[in-house]
Amino acid sequence: AQSVAQPEDQVNVAEGNPLTVKCTYSVSGNPYLFWYVQYPNRGLQFLLKYITGDNLVKGSYGFEAEFNKSQTSFHLKKPSALVSDSALYFCAVSDYSSASKIIFGSGTRLSIRP
Amino acid sequence: EAQVTQNPRYLITVTGKKLTVTCSQNMNHEYMSWYRQDPGLGLRQIYYSMNVEATDKGDVPEGYKVSRKEKRNFPLILESPSPNQTSLYFCASSPGVSGGTYNEQFFGPGTRLTVL
């Protein structure tokens, strides 16, 4: 069965510092991995995805994520955090065998202090 | 503007009173899905639809019904709401005949439902 874990409920980072939001997954086949961001009182917005190819994926707002098959991880990163990055971040996973079921993690609240 | 719309945005109701939350997308997407968001649990998939007249259960389908008679609309029906269905609900759509497994989803603004 598919599963995804976001081990940190909250991540606090000072503005200008690098940030990492962690995600690990479990699927039976090759994973399709996604990151979404949710700002207050808004729906989720797509940030980036890994389907196949280069392990380093670049997305919106300067975010990137690295697919690590051996560690079954897909951590979200940004070299220099902005206060405006403060939001709730969700990792999601699916695979071809899951017949379009998508599993979301529990979310990580990112707080960037000025 | 390409978007997913949901109505109503806020709803307070009582146990047992049937309700429908509408979802519509104007992007001609084949795949549509409903999620509920609860604190500490993230988003959980309720139902999804690969195309017109093709719906399937997600992880938490109990107490919900859906229909997909037209490509653009995917209403969520609670026949007899109960307090444990109090939650924030999101509709989403995605392009591609292969479904939403590898295409990013576009989310609606959410419907906050309270069942007393």
XYZ file of N, CA and C in Angstrom:
690
model
N 0.836 -1.190 0.000
C 0.000 0.000 0.000
C 0.876 1.247 0.000
N 0.316 2.267 -0.642
C 1.058 3.523 -0.673
C 1.017 4.212 0.679
N 2.077 4.934 0.994
C 2.063 5.798 2.164
C 3.082 6.903 1.972
N 2.871 7.981 2.687
C 3.816 9.089 2.654
C 3.901 9.681 4.048
N 5.104 10.064 4.453
C 5.312 10.598 5.792
C 6.036 11.938 5.727
N 5.515 12.866 6.470
C 6.200 14.139 6.678
C 6.505 14.197 8.166
N 7.726 13.907 8.548
C 8.039 13.684 9.966
C 7.990 14.926 10.840
N 8.009 16.099 10.234
C 8.019 17.338 11.019
C 6.705 18.079 10.852
N 6.031 18.346 11.983
C 4.800 19.138 11.915
C 5.108 20.589 11.580
N 6.253 21.071 12.080
C 6.606 22.469 11.881
C 8.110 22.580 11.666
N 8.464 23.499 10.774
C 9.868 23.831 10.526
C 10.005 25.344 10.639
N 10.968 25.764 11.446
C 11.214 27.194 11.638
C 12.588 27.553 11.088
N 12.619 28.593 10.253
C 13.861 28.996 9.598
C 13.938 30.516 9.589
N 15.137 31.034 9.727
C 15.329 32.477 9.612
C 15.398 32.878 8.141
N 14.859 34.033 7.848
C 14.883 34.533 6.471
C 16.313 34.589 5.956
N 16.500 34.136 4.720
C 17.819 34.133 4.120
C 18.567 32.827 4.288
N 18.141 32.007 5.242
C 18.779 30.707 5.444
C 18.167 29.666 4.527
N 18.894 28.575 4.278
C 18.309 27.495 3.478
C 17.244 26.747 4.276
N 16.284 26.194 3.561
C 15.235 25.431 4.226
C 15.093 24.048 3.596
N 14.683 23.103 4.424
C 14.377 21.747 3.960
C 13.113 21.274 4.643
N 12.183 20.755 3.854
C 10.975 20.122 4.379
C 11.022 18.669 3.936
N 10.947 17.758 4.891
C 11.214 16.354 4.604
C 9.962 15.574 4.212
N 10.208 14.586 3.338
C 9.129 13.691 2.894
C 9.726 12.330 2.572
N 9.146 11.283 3.107
C 9.514 9.923 2.719
C 8.261 9.201 2.270
N 8.432 8.194 1.433
C 7.274 7.556 0.815
C 7.466 6.044 0.748
N 6.355 5.373 0.453
C 6.378 3.937 0.214
C 5.342 3.616 -0.843
N 5.789 3.040 -1.963
C 4.875 2.595 -3.024
C 5.374 1.255 -3.551
N 4.500 0.553 -4.238
C 4.888 -0.756 -4.749
C 5.623 -0.650 -6.075
N 5.334 0.366 -6.855
C 5.984 0.523 -8.143
C 6.847 1.762 -8.158
N 7.059 2.303 -9.344
C 7.813 3.556 -9.444
C 6.943 4.715 -8.970
N 7.482 5.570 -8.126
C 6.650 6.625 -7.538
C 6.471 7.830 -8.450
N 5.322 8.446 -8.304
C 5.083 9.786 -8.812
C 4.971 10.668 -7.575
N 5.805 11.684 -7.465
C 5.908 12.470 -6.240
C 5.613 13.936 -6.516
N 4.915 14.554 -5.587
C 4.464 15.933 -5.751
C 4.677 16.719 -4.456
N 4.876 18.020 -4.624
C 4.798 18.954 -3.512
C 3.762 20.022 -3.847
N 2.929 20.305 -2.826
C 1.932 21.362 -2.930
C 2.100 22.309 -1.742
N 1.671 23.563 -1.940
C 1.707 24.553 -0.869
C 0.301 25.103 -0.649
N -0.017 25.340 0.612
C -1.320 25.912 0.949
C -1.116 27.166 1.787
N -1.563 28.298 1.255
C -1.539 29.545 1.999
C -2.855 29.665 2.768
N -2.883 30.477 3.816
C -4.083 30.574 4.654
C -5.346 30.860 3.841
N -6.402 30.091 4.133
C -7.716 30.270 3.508
C -7.671 30.100 1.988
N -6.765 29.295 1.513
C -6.664 29.037 0.076
C -6.622 27.537 -0.186
N -6.882 27.180 -1.426
C -6.685 25.796 -1.833
C -5.213 25.508 -2.045
N -4.893 24.251 -2.329
C -3.506 23.873 -2.546
C -3.034 24.321 -3.926
N -1.758 24.675 -3.984
C -1.145 25.051 -5.258
C 0.023 24.119 -5.534
N 0.137 23.685 -6.768
C 1.202 22.797 -7.186
C 2.543 23.528 -7.179
N 3.582 22.866 -6.629
C 4.931 23.429 -6.632
C 5.842 22.721 -7.638
N 5.899 21.400 -7.538
C 6.781 20.642 -8.415
C 6.425 19.161 -8.335
N 6.981 18.391 -9.284
C 6.731 16.952 -9.296
C 7.932 16.201 -9.840
N 8.030 14.940 -9.427
C 8.990 14.011 -10.010
C 8.207 12.848 -10.598
N 8.439 12.600 -11.884
C 7.818 11.449 -12.542
C 8.914 10.477 -12.976
N 9.899 11.008 -13.672
C 11.026 10.204 -14.117
C 12.137 11.155 -14.522
N 13.346 10.632 -14.752
C 14.417 11.483 -15.245
C 15.310 12.013 -14.145
N 15.747 13.251 -14.303
C 16.696 13.881 -13.392
C 16.165 13.862 -11.954
N 17.020 13.458 -11.032
C 16.585 13.348 -9.632
C 16.331 14.700 -8.982
N 16.938 15.755 -9.495
C 16.736 17.090 -8.949
C 15.674 17.795 -9.785
N 14.612 18.158 -9.127
C 13.481 18.769 -9.821
C 13.345 20.214 -9.350
N 13.192 21.125 -10.287
C 13.014 22.535 -9.932
C 11.557 22.918 -10.142
N 11.052 23.779 -9.249
C 9.651 24.150 -9.336
C 9.433 25.638 -9.185
N 8.223 25.963 -8.748
C 7.821 27.365 -8.623
C 8.483 28.017 -7.410
N 8.583 29.345 -7.451
C 9.035 30.187 -6.336
C 10.425 29.829 -5.840
N 11.261 29.263 -6.687
C 12.632 28.952 -6.316
C 12.814 27.652 -5.554
N 11.741 26.875 -5.415
C 11.830 25.595 -4.713
C 12.386 24.500 -5.625
N 13.018 23.529 -4.991
C 13.489 22.350 -5.691
C 13.355 21.148 -4.757
N 13.403 19.964 -5.338
C 13.303 18.748 -4.534
C 14.182 17.686 -5.156
N 14.737 16.839 -4.307
C 15.619 15.794 -4.788
C 15.015 14.429 -4.516
N 14.844 13.668 -5.579
C 14.345 12.300 -5.472
C 15.508 11.387 -5.122
N 15.365 10.643 -4.023
C 16.392 9.707 -3.598
C 15.750 8.332 -3.465
N 15.999 7.487 -4.464
C 15.320 6.191 -4.507
C 15.767 5.278 -3.376
N 17.056 5.288 -3.050
C 17.562 4.378 -2.024
C 17.029 4.732 -0.641
N 16.809 6.026 -0.399
C 16.272 6.458 0.886
C 14.767 6.693 0.832
N 14.168 6.437 -0.301
C 12.726 6.668 -0.540
C 12.308 8.031 0.013
N 13.047 9.056 -0.403
C 12.762 10.402 0.075
C 12.593 11.372 -1.079
N 11.924 12.463 -0.769
C 11.682 13.522 -1.762
C 11.601 14.835 -0.995
N 12.714 15.275 -0.451
C 12.738 16.464 0.395
C 12.661 17.740 -0.431
N 11.909 18.682 0.072
C 11.736 19.985 -0.570
C 12.796 20.937 -0.018
N 13.405 21.720 -0.907
C 14.484 22.606 -0.473
C 14.386 23.959 -1.156
N 15.008 24.943 -0.483
C 15.152 26.265 -1.079
C 16.414 26.877 -0.507
N 17.273 27.448 -1.330
C 18.574 27.932 -0.842
C 18.465 29.115 0.125
N 17.465 29.979 -0.091
C 17.359 31.181 0.718
C 15.879 31.466 0.986
N 15.461 31.288 2.234
C 14.038 31.398 2.573
C 13.572 32.849 2.608
N 12.314 33.028 2.228
C 11.645 34.322 2.317
C 10.500 34.239 3.319
N 10.186 35.360 3.950
C 9.040 35.375 4.874
C 7.769 34.917 4.157
N 7.644 35.266 2.893
C 6.460 34.906 2.112
C 6.363 33.400 1.827
N 7.419 32.640 2.142
C 7.358 31.173 1.992
C 6.588 30.511 3.135
N 6.275 31.272 4.167
C 5.543 30.722 5.310
C 4.184 30.210 4.858
N 3.953 28.921 5.058
C 2.720 28.276 4.579
C 2.736 26.826 5.041
N 1.706 26.097 4.624
C 1.595 24.671 4.910
C 1.981 23.904 3.648
N 2.883 22.945 3.788
C 3.410 22.221 2.635
C 3.030 20.748 2.724
N 2.551 20.225 1.588
C 2.133 18.835 1.523
C 2.919 18.085 0.468
N 3.387 16.912 0.846
C 3.976 15.972 -0.082
C 2.895 14.964 -0.476
N 2.909 14.496 -1.713
C 1.921 13.517 -2.160
C 2.593 12.481 -3.049
N 2.047 11.277 -3.046
C 2.644 10.189 -3.823
C 1.556 9.365 -4.508
N 1.895 8.872 -5.656
C 1.044 7.936 -6.370
C 1.958 7.029 -7.187
N 1.384 6.013 -7.806
C 2.131 5.219 -8.773
C 1.164 4.637 -9.787
N 1.709 4.097 -10.850
C 0.878 3.665 -11.966
C -0.097 2.569 -11.552
N 0.318 1.748 -10.614
C -0.526 0.625 -10.217
C -1.663 1.020 -9.296
N -1.673 2.257 -8.836
C -2.652 2.646 -7.817
C -3.981 3.099 -8.398
N -4.076 3.085 -9.709
C -5.331 3.455 -10.374
C -5.814 4.827 -9.952
N -4.900 5.767 -9.963
C -5.206 7.175 -9.738
C -5.509 7.533 -8.299
N -5.253 6.656 -7.348
C -5.317 7.057 -5.948
C -4.070 7.858 -5.615
N -4.278 8.902 -4.875
C -3.172 9.775 -4.500
C -3.179 9.917 -2.982
N -2.022 9.739 -2.377
C -1.909 9.844 -0.921
C -1.124 11.099 -0.568
N -1.693 11.885 0.329
C -1.035 13.092 0.806
C -0.451 12.856 2.193
N 0.657 13.533 2.461
C 1.190 13.539 3.807
C 0.354 14.423 4.720
N 0.737 14.441 5.993
C -0.043 15.178 6.985
C 0.253 16.673 6.969
N 1.269 17.075 6.226
C 1.573 18.493 6.102
C 2.646 18.964 7.068
N 3.429 19.929 6.615
C 4.452 20.571 7.453
C 4.256 22.073 7.374
N 4.130 22.670 8.535
C 3.962 24.119 8.564
C 5.340 24.759 8.584
N 5.619 25.560 7.577
C 6.891 26.255 7.463
C 6.722 27.689 7.938
N 7.550 28.085 8.884
C 7.492 29.434 9.425
C 8.847 30.095 9.229
N 8.859 31.201 8.501
C 10.103 31.932 8.228
C 10.075 33.220 9.048
N 11.036 33.375 9.926
C 11.072 34.572 10.767
C 12.004 35.619 10.131
N 11.595 36.888 10.225
C 12.386 37.957 9.592
C 13.760 38.114 10.235
N -10.615 32.791 -17.017
C -9.586 32.309 -16.093
C -9.820 30.838 -15.799
N -8.744 30.044 -15.941
C -8.830 28.618 -15.630
C -8.988 28.436 -14.125
N -10.037 27.693 -13.730
C -10.240 27.556 -12.297
C -11.167 26.395 -11.959
N -11.097 26.028 -10.673
C -12.019 25.068 -10.085
C -12.852 25.849 -9.071
N -14.153 25.775 -9.197
C -15.021 26.503 -8.278
C -15.818 25.517 -7.429
N -16.047 25.912 -6.195
C -16.827 25.104 -5.263
C -17.886 25.990 -4.626
N -19.042 25.409 -4.396
C -20.102 26.115 -3.680
C -20.906 25.143 -2.825
N -21.285 25.582 -1.600
C -20.913 26.867 -1.003
C -19.497 26.844 -0.446
N -19.002 27.982 -0.046
C -17.688 28.048 0.584
C -17.773 27.712 2.073
N -18.878 28.062 2.672
C -19.104 27.771 4.085
C -20.521 27.228 4.247
N -20.651 26.212 5.099
C -21.967 25.623 5.327
C -22.037 25.073 6.732
N -23.088 25.490 7.442
C -23.402 24.921 8.744
C -24.742 24.223 8.611
N -24.798 22.959 8.999
C -26.022 22.196 8.862
C -26.221 21.318 10.094
N -27.290 20.557 10.084
C -27.590 19.684 11.214
C -27.517 18.225 10.782
N -27.314 17.374 11.735
C -27.220 15.937 11.467
C -28.428 15.440 10.706
N -28.148 14.697 9.620
C -29.207 14.049 8.871
C -29.800 14.835 7.727
N -29.465 16.084 7.599
C -30.053 16.911 6.536
C -29.179 16.833 5.283
N -29.702 16.200 4.257
C -28.950 15.968 3.019
C -28.388 17.268 2.445
N -27.164 17.199 1.956
C -26.574 18.381 1.338
C -25.701 17.983 0.156
N -25.494 18.945 -0.724
C -24.640 18.759 -1.894
C -23.655 19.908 -1.983
N -22.400 19.583 -2.186
C -21.378 20.578 -2.455
C -21.014 20.470 -3.933
N -21.157 21.562 -4.645
C -20.898 21.502 -6.082
C -19.436 21.797 -6.382
N -18.958 21.230 -7.474
C -17.598 21.462 -7.953
C -17.653 21.556 -9.470
N -17.020 22.568 -10.011
C -17.015 22.740 -11.460
C -15.643 23.226 -11.897
N -15.182 22.693 -13.050
C -13.901 23.138 -13.606
C -14.100 23.515 -15.076
N -13.348 24.526 -15.509
C -13.503 25.036 -16.885
C -12.264 24.749 -17.736
N -11.502 23.703 -17.365
C -10.258 23.390 -18.058
C -10.349 22.121 -18.911
N -11.543 21.566 -19.012
C -11.758 20.358 -19.814
C -10.939 19.168 -19.285
N -10.755 19.132 -17.974
C -9.977 18.049 -17.381
C -10.792 16.775 -17.271
N -10.122 15.629 -17.524
C -10.798 14.341 -17.385
C -10.914 13.923 -15.917
N -9.848 14.160 -15.149
C -9.763 13.645 -13.786
C -10.265 14.683 -12.790
N -11.132 14.235 -11.868
C -11.577 15.090 -10.771
C -11.599 14.282 -9.487
N -11.443 14.996 -8.364
C -11.307 14.293 -7.098
C -11.817 15.154 -5.959
N -12.281 14.504 -4.897
C -12.665 15.176 -3.669
C -11.773 14.728 -2.531
N -11.401 15.716 -1.687
C -10.572 15.448 -0.513
C -11.214 16.117 0.691
N -10.900 15.576 1.853
C -11.207 16.282 3.075
C -9.894 16.537 3.820
N -9.811 17.697 4.440
C -8.601 18.076 5.164
C -8.936 18.235 6.640
N -8.254 17.474 7.464
C -8.445 17.526 8.912
C -7.093 17.734 9.570
N -7.051 18.513 10.646
C -5.764 18.810 11.321
C -5.014 17.536 11.689
N -3.730 17.514 11.340
C -2.886 16.377 11.660
C -3.035 15.182 10.749
N -4.016 15.212 9.870
C -4.254 14.080 8.971
C -3.987 14.416 7.514
N -3.704 15.654 7.220
C -3.448 16.039 5.843
C -4.717 15.962 5.013
N -4.551 15.691 3.729
C -5.689 15.522 2.825
C -5.923 14.036 2.618
N -7.164 13.653 2.701
C -7.529 12.267 2.432
C -8.534 12.235 1.278
N -8.285 11.330 0.353
C -9.100 11.275 -0.857
C -10.420 10.568 -0.565
N -11.520 11.193 -0.970
C -12.843 10.623 -0.718
C -13.300 9.798 -1.925
N -13.380 10.443 -3.056
C -13.749 9.817 -4.319
C -12.972 10.486 -5.434
N -12.811 9.764 -6.532
C -12.232 10.364 -7.709
C -12.956 9.863 -8.950
N -12.723 10.573 -10.036
C -13.382 10.222 -11.298
C -12.378 10.379 -12.432
N -12.243 9.320 -13.211
C -11.317 9.354 -14.339
C -11.935 10.033 -15.561
N -13.265 9.995 -15.637
C -13.960 10.628 -16.760
C -15.456 10.542 -16.499
N -16.249 11.032 -17.424
C -17.699 11.010 -17.271
C -18.180 9.578 -17.013
N -19.069 9.436 -16.039
C -19.652 8.144 -15.653
C -18.627 7.141 -15.145
N -17.471 7.613 -14.724
C -16.430 6.724 -14.169
C -15.963 7.292 -12.838
N -16.477 6.711 -11.736
C -16.073 7.170 -10.409
C -15.559 5.989 -9.600
N -14.716 6.291 -8.613
C -14.162 5.223 -7.789
C -13.858 5.757 -6.401
N -13.813 4.840 -5.436
C -13.603 5.213 -4.050
C -12.144 5.559 -3.777
N -11.970 6.561 -2.934
C -10.653 6.868 -2.417
C -10.454 6.151 -1.098
N -9.791 6.798 -0.167
C -9.495 6.163 1.113
C -10.593 6.307 2.154
N -11.426 7.338 2.042
C -12.446 7.584 3.058
C -13.803 7.855 2.418
N -14.393 6.892 1.686
C -15.632 7.149 0.962
C -16.917 7.017 1.787
N -16.817 6.451 2.994
C -18.028 6.165 3.763
C -18.788 7.443 4.097
N -20.081 7.424 3.791
C -20.943 8.556 4.099
C -21.033 9.581 2.985
N -20.358 9.321 1.872
C -20.348 10.254 0.750
C -20.795 9.567 -0.534
N -21.348 10.357 -1.432
C -21.645 9.907 -2.781
C -21.178 10.967 -3.759
N -20.895 10.534 -4.987
C -20.531 11.477 -6.041
C -21.227 11.053 -7.323
N -21.226 11.958 -8.278
C -21.698 11.621 -9.614
C -20.878 12.420 -10.624
N -20.784 11.893 -11.829
C -20.045 12.602 -12.891
C -20.837 12.428 -14.186
N -21.861 13.230 -14.315
C -22.721 13.182 -15.501
C -22.198 14.076 -16.618
N -21.456 15.094 -16.240
C -20.841 15.982 -17.226
C -19.364 16.100 -16.882
N -18.572 16.399 -17.871
C -17.133 16.453 -17.652
C -16.752 17.551 -16.666
N -17.446 18.666 -16.691
C -17.024 19.804 -15.900
C -17.481 19.751 -14.448
N -18.475 18.940 -14.122
C -19.071 18.966 -12.786
C -18.864 17.660 -12.024
N -18.606 17.795 -10.733
C -18.364 16.615 -9.906
C -18.886 16.910 -8.496
N -20.209 16.840 -8.299
C -20.773 17.179 -6.989
C -20.514 16.114 -5.926
N -20.370 16.569 -4.694
C -20.204 15.693 -3.531
C -21.494 15.730 -2.734
N -22.039 14.564 -2.468
C -23.340 14.457 -1.814
C -23.173 13.772 -0.465
N -23.730 14.413 0.571
C -23.801 13.798 1.896
C -25.271 13.523 2.165
N -25.664 12.264 2.071
C -27.078 11.893 2.196
C -27.594 12.122 3.612
N -26.792 11.804 4.600
C -27.188 11.968 5.998
C -25.960 12.395 6.800
N -25.640 13.675 6.744
C -24.403 14.146 7.382
C -24.362 13.866 8.874
N -23.169 13.612 9.362
C -22.959 13.402 10.792
C -21.827 14.315 11.261
N -21.740 14.578 12.561
C -20.710 15.503 13.063
C -19.291 15.118 12.681
N -19.011 13.822 12.501
C -17.641 13.446 12.117
C -17.319 13.780 10.669
N -18.269 14.334 9.956
C -18.005 14.826 8.602
C -17.726 16.329 8.586
N -17.679 16.924 9.753
C -17.241 18.311 9.864
C -15.786 18.379 9.431
N -15.526 19.185 8.421
C -14.188 19.191 7.842
C -14.080 20.297 6.798
N -12.893 20.424 6.236
C -12.641 21.314 5.107
C -12.517 20.441 3.866
N -13.323 20.709 2.869
C -13.391 19.859 1.679
C -12.818 20.587 0.471
N -12.025 19.853 -0.302
C -11.447 20.392 -1.523
C -11.790 19.513 -2.714
N -12.138 20.184 -3.782
C -12.291 19.529 -5.067
C -11.051 19.846 -5.892
N -10.644 18.923 -6.748
C -9.468 19.146 -7.586
C -9.694 18.515 -8.949
N -9.009 19.034 -9.943
C -9.082 18.441 -11.282
C -7.691 18.362 -11.881
N -7.572 17.514 -12.879
C -6.265 17.252 -13.469
C -6.456 16.798 -14.912
N -5.546 17.170 -15.796
C -5.674 16.756 -17.190
C -5.181 15.343 -17.425
N -5.540 14.782 -18.555
C -4.936 13.522 -18.963
C -5.853 12.344 -18.856
N -5.949 11.602 -19.911
C -6.776 10.404 -19.918
C -6.246 9.375 -18.946
N -4.927 9.403 -18.708
C -4.339 8.438 -17.784
C -4.670 8.735 -16.348
N -5.317 9.838 -16.125
C -5.733 10.116 -14.765
C -4.791 11.032 -14.029
N -5.023 11.200 -12.781
C -4.279 12.178 -12.005
C -3.029 11.646 -11.383
N -2.602 10.454 -11.731
C -1.480 9.886 -11.016
C -0.186 10.639 -11.273
N 0.016 11.140 -12.480
C 1.266 11.840 -12.704
C 1.079 13.267 -13.204
N -0.152 13.724 -13.223
C -0.396 15.119 -13.566
C -0.728 15.912 -12.320
N -0.235 17.138 -12.270
C -0.539 17.963 -11.114
C -2.012 18.312 -11.092
N -2.515 18.514 -9.873
C -3.931 18.825 -9.707
C -4.131 20.311 -9.458
N -5.284 20.789 -9.900
C -5.713 22.159 -9.660
C -6.829 22.097 -8.616
N -6.660 22.838 -7.549
C -7.593 22.746 -6.429
C -8.563 23.917 -6.404
N -9.767 23.623 -5.933
C -10.728 24.662 -5.647
C -10.384 25.362 -4.342
N -11.156 26.392 -3.973
C -10.846 27.195 -2.782
C -11.234 26.542 -1.466
N -12.012 25.464 -1.540
C -12.393 24.768 -0.309
C -13.796 25.108 0.154
N -14.405 24.152 0.840
C -15.721 24.324 1.469
C -15.594 23.889 2.915
N -15.853 24.826 3.810
C -15.782 24.477 5.240
C -17.170 24.074 5.695
N -17.291 22.801 6.077
C -18.583 22.235 6.477
C -18.582 21.959 7.971
N -19.636 22.423 8.630
C -19.849 22.109 10.041
C -21.191 21.399 10.170
N -21.156 20.209 10.774
C -22.386 19.442 10.999
C -22.648 19.408 12.499
N -23.782 19.970 12.906
C -24.103 20.054 14.344
C -24.913 18.857 14.807
